PDB file of C-alpha atoms in Angstrom:
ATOM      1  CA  UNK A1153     -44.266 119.006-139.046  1.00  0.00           C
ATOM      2  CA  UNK A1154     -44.074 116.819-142.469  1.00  0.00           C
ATOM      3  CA  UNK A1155     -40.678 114.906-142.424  1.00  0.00           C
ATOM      4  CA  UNK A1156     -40.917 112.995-145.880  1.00  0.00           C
ATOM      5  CA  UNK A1157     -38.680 113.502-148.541  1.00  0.00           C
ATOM      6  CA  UNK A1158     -41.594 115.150-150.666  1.00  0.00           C
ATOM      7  CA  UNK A1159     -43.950 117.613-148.848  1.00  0.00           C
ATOM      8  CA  UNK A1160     -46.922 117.987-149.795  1.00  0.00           C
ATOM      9  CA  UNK A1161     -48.492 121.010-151.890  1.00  0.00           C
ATOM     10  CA  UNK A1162     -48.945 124.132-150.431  1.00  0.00           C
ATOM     11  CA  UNK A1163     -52.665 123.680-150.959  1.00  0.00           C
ATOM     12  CA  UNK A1164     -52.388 120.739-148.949  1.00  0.00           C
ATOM     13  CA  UNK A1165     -51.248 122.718-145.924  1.00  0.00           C
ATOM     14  CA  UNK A1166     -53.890 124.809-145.143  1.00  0.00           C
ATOM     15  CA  UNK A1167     -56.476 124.576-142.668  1.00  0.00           C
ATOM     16  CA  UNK A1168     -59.399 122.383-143.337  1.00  0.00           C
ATOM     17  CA  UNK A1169     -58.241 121.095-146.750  1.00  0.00           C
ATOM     18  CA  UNK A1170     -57.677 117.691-147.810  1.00  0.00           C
ATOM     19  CA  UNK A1171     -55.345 116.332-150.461  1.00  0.00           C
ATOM     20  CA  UNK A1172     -55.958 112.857-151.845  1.00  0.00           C
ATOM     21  CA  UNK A1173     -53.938 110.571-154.467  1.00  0.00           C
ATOM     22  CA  UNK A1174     -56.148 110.430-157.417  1.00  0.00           C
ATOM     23  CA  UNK A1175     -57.416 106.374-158.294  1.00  0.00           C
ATOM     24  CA  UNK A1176     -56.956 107.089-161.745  1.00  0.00           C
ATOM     25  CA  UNK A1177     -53.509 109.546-162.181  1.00  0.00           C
ATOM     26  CA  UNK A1178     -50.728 107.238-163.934  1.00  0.00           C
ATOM     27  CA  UNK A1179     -48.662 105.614-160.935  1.00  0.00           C
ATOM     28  CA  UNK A1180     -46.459 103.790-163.484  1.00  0.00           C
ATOM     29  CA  UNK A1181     -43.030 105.208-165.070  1.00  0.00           C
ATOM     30  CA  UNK A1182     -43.716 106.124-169.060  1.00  0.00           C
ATOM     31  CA  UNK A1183     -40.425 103.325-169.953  1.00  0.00           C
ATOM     32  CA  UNK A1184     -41.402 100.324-168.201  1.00  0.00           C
ATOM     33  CA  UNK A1185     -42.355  96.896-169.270  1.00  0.00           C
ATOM     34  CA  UNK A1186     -44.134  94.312-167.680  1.00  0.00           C
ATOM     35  CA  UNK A1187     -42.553  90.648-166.000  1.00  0.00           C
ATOM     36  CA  UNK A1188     -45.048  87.786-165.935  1.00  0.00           C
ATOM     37  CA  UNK A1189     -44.736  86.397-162.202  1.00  0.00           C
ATOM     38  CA  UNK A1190     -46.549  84.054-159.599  1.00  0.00           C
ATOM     39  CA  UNK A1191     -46.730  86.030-156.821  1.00  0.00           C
ATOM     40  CA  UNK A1192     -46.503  84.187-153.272  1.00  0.00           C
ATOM     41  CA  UNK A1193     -47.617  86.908-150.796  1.00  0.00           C
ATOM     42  CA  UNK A1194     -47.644  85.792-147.406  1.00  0.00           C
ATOM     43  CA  UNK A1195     -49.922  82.745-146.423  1.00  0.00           C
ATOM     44  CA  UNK A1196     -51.676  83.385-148.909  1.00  0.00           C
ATOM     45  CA  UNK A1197     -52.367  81.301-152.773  1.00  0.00           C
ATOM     46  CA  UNK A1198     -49.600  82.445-154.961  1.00  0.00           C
ATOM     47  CA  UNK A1199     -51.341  85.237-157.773  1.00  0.00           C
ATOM     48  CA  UNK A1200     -50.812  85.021-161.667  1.00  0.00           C
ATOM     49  CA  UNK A1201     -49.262  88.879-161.757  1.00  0.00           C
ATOM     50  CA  UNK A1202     -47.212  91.495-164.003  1.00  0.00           C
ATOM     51  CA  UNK A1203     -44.516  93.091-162.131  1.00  0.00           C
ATOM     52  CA  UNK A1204     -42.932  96.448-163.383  1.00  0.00           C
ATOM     53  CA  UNK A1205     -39.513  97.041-164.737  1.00  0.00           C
ATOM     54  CA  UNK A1206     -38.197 100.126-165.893  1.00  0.00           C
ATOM     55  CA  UNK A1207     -36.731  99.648-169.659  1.00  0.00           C
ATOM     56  CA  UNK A1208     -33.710 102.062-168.782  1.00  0.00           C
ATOM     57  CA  UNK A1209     -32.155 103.022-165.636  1.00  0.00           C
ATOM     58  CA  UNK A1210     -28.472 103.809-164.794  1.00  0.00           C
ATOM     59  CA  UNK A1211     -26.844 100.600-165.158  1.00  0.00           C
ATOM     60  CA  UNK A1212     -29.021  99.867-168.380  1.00  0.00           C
ATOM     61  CA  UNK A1213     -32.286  97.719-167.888  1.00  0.00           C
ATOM     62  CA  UNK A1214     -33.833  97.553-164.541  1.00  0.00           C
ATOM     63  CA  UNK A1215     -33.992  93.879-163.482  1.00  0.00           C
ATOM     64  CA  UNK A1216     -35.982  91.529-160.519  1.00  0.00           C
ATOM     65  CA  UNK A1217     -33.078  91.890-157.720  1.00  0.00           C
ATOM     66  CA  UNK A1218     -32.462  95.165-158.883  1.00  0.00           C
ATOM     67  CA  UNK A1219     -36.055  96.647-158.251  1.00  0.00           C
ATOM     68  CA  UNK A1220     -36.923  93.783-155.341  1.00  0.00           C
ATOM     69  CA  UNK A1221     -33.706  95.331-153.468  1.00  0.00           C
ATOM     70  CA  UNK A1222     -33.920  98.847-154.112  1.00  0.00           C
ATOM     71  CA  UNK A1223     -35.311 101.226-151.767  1.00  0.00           C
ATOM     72  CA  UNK A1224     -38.832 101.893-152.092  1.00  0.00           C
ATOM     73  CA  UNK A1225     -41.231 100.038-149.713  1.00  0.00           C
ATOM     74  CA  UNK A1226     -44.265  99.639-152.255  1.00  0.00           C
ATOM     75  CA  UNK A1227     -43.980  98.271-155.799  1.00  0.00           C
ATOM     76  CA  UNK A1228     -46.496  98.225-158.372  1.00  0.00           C
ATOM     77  CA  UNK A1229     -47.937  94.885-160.098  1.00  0.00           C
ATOM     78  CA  UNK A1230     -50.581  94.048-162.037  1.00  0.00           C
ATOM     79  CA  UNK A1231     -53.196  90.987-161.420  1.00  0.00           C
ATOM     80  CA  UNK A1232     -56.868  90.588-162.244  1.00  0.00           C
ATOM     81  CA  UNK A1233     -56.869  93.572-164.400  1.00  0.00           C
ATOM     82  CA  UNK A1234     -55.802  95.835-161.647  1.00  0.00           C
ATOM     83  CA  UNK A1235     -52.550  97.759-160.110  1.00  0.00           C
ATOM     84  CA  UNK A1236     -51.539  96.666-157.006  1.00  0.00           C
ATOM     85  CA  UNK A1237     -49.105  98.681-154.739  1.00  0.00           C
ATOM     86  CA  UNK A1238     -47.734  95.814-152.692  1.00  0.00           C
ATOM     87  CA  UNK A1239     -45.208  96.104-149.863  1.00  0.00           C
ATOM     88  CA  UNK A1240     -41.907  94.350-150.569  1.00  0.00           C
ATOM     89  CA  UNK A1241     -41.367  93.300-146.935  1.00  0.00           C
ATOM     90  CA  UNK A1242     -45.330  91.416-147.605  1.00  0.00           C
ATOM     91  CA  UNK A1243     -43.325  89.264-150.655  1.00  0.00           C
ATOM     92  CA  UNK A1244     -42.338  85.950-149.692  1.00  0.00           C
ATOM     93  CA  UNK A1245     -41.483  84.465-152.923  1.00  0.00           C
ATOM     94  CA  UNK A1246     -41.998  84.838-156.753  1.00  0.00           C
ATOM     95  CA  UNK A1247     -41.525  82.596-159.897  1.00  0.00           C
ATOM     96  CA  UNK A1248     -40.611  83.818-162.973  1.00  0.00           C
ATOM     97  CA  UNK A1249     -38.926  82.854-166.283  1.00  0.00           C
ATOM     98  CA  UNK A1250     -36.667  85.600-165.961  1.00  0.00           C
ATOM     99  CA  UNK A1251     -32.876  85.324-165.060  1.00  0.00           C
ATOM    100  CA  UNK A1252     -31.299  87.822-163.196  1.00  0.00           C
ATOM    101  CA  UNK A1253     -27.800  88.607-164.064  1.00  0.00           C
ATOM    102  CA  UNK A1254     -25.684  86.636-161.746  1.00  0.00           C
ATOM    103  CA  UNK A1255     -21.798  87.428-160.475  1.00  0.00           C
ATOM    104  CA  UNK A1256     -20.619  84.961-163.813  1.00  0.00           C
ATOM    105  CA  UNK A1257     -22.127  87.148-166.166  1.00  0.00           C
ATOM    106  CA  UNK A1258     -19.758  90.289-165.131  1.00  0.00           C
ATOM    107  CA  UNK A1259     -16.988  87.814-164.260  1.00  0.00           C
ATOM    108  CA  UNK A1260     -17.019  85.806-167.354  1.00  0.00           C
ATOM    109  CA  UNK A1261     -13.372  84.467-167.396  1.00  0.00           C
ATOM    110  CA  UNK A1262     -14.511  83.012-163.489  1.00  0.00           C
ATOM    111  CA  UNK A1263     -16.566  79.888-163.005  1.00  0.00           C
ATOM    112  CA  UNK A1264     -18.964  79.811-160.409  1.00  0.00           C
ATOM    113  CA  UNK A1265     -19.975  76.481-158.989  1.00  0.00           C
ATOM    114  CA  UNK A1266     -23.673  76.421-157.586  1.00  0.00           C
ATOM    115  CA  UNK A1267     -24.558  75.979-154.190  1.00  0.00           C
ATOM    116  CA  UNK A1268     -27.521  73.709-153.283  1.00  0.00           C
ATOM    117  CA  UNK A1269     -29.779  74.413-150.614  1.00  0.00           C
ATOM    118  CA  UNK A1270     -33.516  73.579-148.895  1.00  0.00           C
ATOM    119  CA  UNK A1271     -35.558  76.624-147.504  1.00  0.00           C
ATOM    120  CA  UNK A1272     -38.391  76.422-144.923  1.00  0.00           C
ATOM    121  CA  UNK A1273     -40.603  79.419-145.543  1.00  0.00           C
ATOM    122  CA  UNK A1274     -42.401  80.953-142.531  1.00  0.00           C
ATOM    123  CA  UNK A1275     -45.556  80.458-144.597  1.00  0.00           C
ATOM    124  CA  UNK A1276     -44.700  76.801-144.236  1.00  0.00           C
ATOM    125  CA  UNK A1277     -43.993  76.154-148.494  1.00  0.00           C
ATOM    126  CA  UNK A1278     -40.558  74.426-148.707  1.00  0.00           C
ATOM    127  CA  UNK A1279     -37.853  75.505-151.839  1.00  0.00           C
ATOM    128  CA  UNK A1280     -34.939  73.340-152.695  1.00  0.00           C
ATOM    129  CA  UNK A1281     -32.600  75.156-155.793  1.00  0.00           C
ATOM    130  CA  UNK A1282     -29.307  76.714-156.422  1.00  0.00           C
ATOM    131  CA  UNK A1283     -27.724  80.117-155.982  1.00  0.00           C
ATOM    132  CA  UNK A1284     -24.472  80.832-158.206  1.00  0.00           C
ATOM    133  CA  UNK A1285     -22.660  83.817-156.372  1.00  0.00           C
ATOM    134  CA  UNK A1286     -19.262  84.604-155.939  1.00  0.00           C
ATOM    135  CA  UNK A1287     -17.796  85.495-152.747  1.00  0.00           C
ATOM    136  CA  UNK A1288     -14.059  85.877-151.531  1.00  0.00           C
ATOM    137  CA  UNK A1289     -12.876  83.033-149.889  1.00  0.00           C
ATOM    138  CA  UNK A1290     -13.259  83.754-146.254  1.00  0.00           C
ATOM    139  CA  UNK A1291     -16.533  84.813-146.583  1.00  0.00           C
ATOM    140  CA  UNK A1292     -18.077  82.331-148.596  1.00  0.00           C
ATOM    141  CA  UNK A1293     -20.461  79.914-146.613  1.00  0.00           C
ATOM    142  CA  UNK A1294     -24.258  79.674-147.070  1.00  0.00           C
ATOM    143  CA  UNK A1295     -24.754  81.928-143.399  1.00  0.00           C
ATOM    144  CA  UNK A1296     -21.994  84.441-145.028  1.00  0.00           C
ATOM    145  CA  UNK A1297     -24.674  84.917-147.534  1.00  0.00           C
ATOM    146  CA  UNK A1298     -28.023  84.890-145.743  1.00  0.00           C
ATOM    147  CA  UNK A1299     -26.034  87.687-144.179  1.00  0.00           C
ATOM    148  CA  UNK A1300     -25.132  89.909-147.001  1.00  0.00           C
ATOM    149  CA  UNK A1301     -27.353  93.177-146.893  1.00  0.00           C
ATOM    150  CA  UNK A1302     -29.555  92.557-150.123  1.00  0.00           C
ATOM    151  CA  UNK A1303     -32.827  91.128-149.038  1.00  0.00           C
ATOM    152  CA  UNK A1304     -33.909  89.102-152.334  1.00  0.00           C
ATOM    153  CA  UNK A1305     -32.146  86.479-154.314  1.00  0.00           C
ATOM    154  CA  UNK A1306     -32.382  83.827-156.880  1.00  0.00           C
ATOM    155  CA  UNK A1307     -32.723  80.245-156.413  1.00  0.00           C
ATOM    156  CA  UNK A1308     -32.992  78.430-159.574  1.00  0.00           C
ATOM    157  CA  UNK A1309     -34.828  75.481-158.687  1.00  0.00           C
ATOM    158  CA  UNK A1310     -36.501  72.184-161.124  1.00  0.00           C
ATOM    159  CA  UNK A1311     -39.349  74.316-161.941  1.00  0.00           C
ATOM    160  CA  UNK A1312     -37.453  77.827-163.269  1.00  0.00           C
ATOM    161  CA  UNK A1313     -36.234  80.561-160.779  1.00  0.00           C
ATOM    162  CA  UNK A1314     -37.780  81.714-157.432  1.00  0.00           C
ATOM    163  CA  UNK A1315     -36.954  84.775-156.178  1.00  0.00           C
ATOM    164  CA  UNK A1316     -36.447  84.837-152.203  1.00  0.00           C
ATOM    165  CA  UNK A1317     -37.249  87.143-149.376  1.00  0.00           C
ATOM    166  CA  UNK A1318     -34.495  86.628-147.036  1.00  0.00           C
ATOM    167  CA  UNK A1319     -36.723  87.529-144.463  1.00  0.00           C
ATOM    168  CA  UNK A1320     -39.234  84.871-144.770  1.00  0.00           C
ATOM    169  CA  UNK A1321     -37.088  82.135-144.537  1.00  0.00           C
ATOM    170  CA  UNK A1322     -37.666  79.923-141.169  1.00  0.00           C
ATOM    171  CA  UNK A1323     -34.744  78.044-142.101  1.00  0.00           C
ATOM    172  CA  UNK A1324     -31.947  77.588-144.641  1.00  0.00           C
ATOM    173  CA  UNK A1325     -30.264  74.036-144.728  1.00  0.00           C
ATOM    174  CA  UNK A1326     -27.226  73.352-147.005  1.00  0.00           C
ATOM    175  CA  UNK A1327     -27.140  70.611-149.291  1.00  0.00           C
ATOM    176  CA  UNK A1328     -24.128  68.506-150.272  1.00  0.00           C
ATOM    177  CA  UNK A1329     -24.353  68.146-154.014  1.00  0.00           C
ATOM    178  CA  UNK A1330     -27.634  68.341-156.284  1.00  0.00           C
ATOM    179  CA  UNK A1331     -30.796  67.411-154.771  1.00  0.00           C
TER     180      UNK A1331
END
């Protein structure tokens, strides 16, 4: 009856037995080091938080696209002293001081002009910033995009770099030069 990648122990399977995660078992990787973030989850006040990067991984160091649009549904961040499993699809938004590596930086003999735009959140916050992405040329409008399969992006904005859930934005207006 179990149709998860993992089943559970054999112990587990037997009648009248119970099998619990324990609180305090390590759920973090042994190479990993921590991103300082403000955390917009939701509706609800953006949270001073950690989140979790693996130092090595098969195309080198794990970065904040990387693990935001990878597969697992739950990611692990720190706040208030605590671990937090939180759901990716729950993420809105979060700030950092961290770049991700954009298209440039493995196309370095290609210059990539920015494209401005304004977001409308569904949580009602409003972004304005600039994405640097190359695209081929028939394919390369703001809604061509919005479209592509990864879920998260960056938007460098004044204050640093906000990274995006796709799926919270309300609305995505293109702007014509710097804003």
């Amino acid at each position: 009856p179990f149709t998860t990648a993992h089943p559970p122990h054999r112990a587990c399977l037997r009648p009248n037995r119970s099998c619990t995660i324990k609180p305090h078992m390590s759920i973090l990787a042994l190479d990993i080091r921590e991103v300082p973030i403000q955390l917009h989850l939701g509706n609800h006040p953006p949270v001073a938080a950690a989140l979790f990067l693996h130092q090595h991984g098969p195309r080198g160091r794990e970065g904040l696209l990387e693990r935001l649009n990878g597969t697992e549904g739950f990611i692990p961040v720190r706040w208030e002293g605590s671990i937090h499993l939180v759901g990716r699809a729950s993420i809105s938004y979060l700030e950092t001081s961290e770049s991700p590596p954009s298209d440039s930086d493995e196309l370095p003999e290609v210059v990539v002009e920015p494209s401005y735009m304004r977001l409308r959140l569904r949580s009602g916050q409003e972004l304005t910033g600039s994405i640097r992405v190359f695209l081929p040329d028939n394919r390369n409008r703001l809604l061509d995009f919005l479209n592509l399969k990864d879920r998260f992006f960056g938007l460098s904005t004044g204050a640093g770099l906000a990274v995006v859930n796709k799926d919270w934005i309300e609305t995505a207006e293109p702007l014509a030069g710097e804003p």
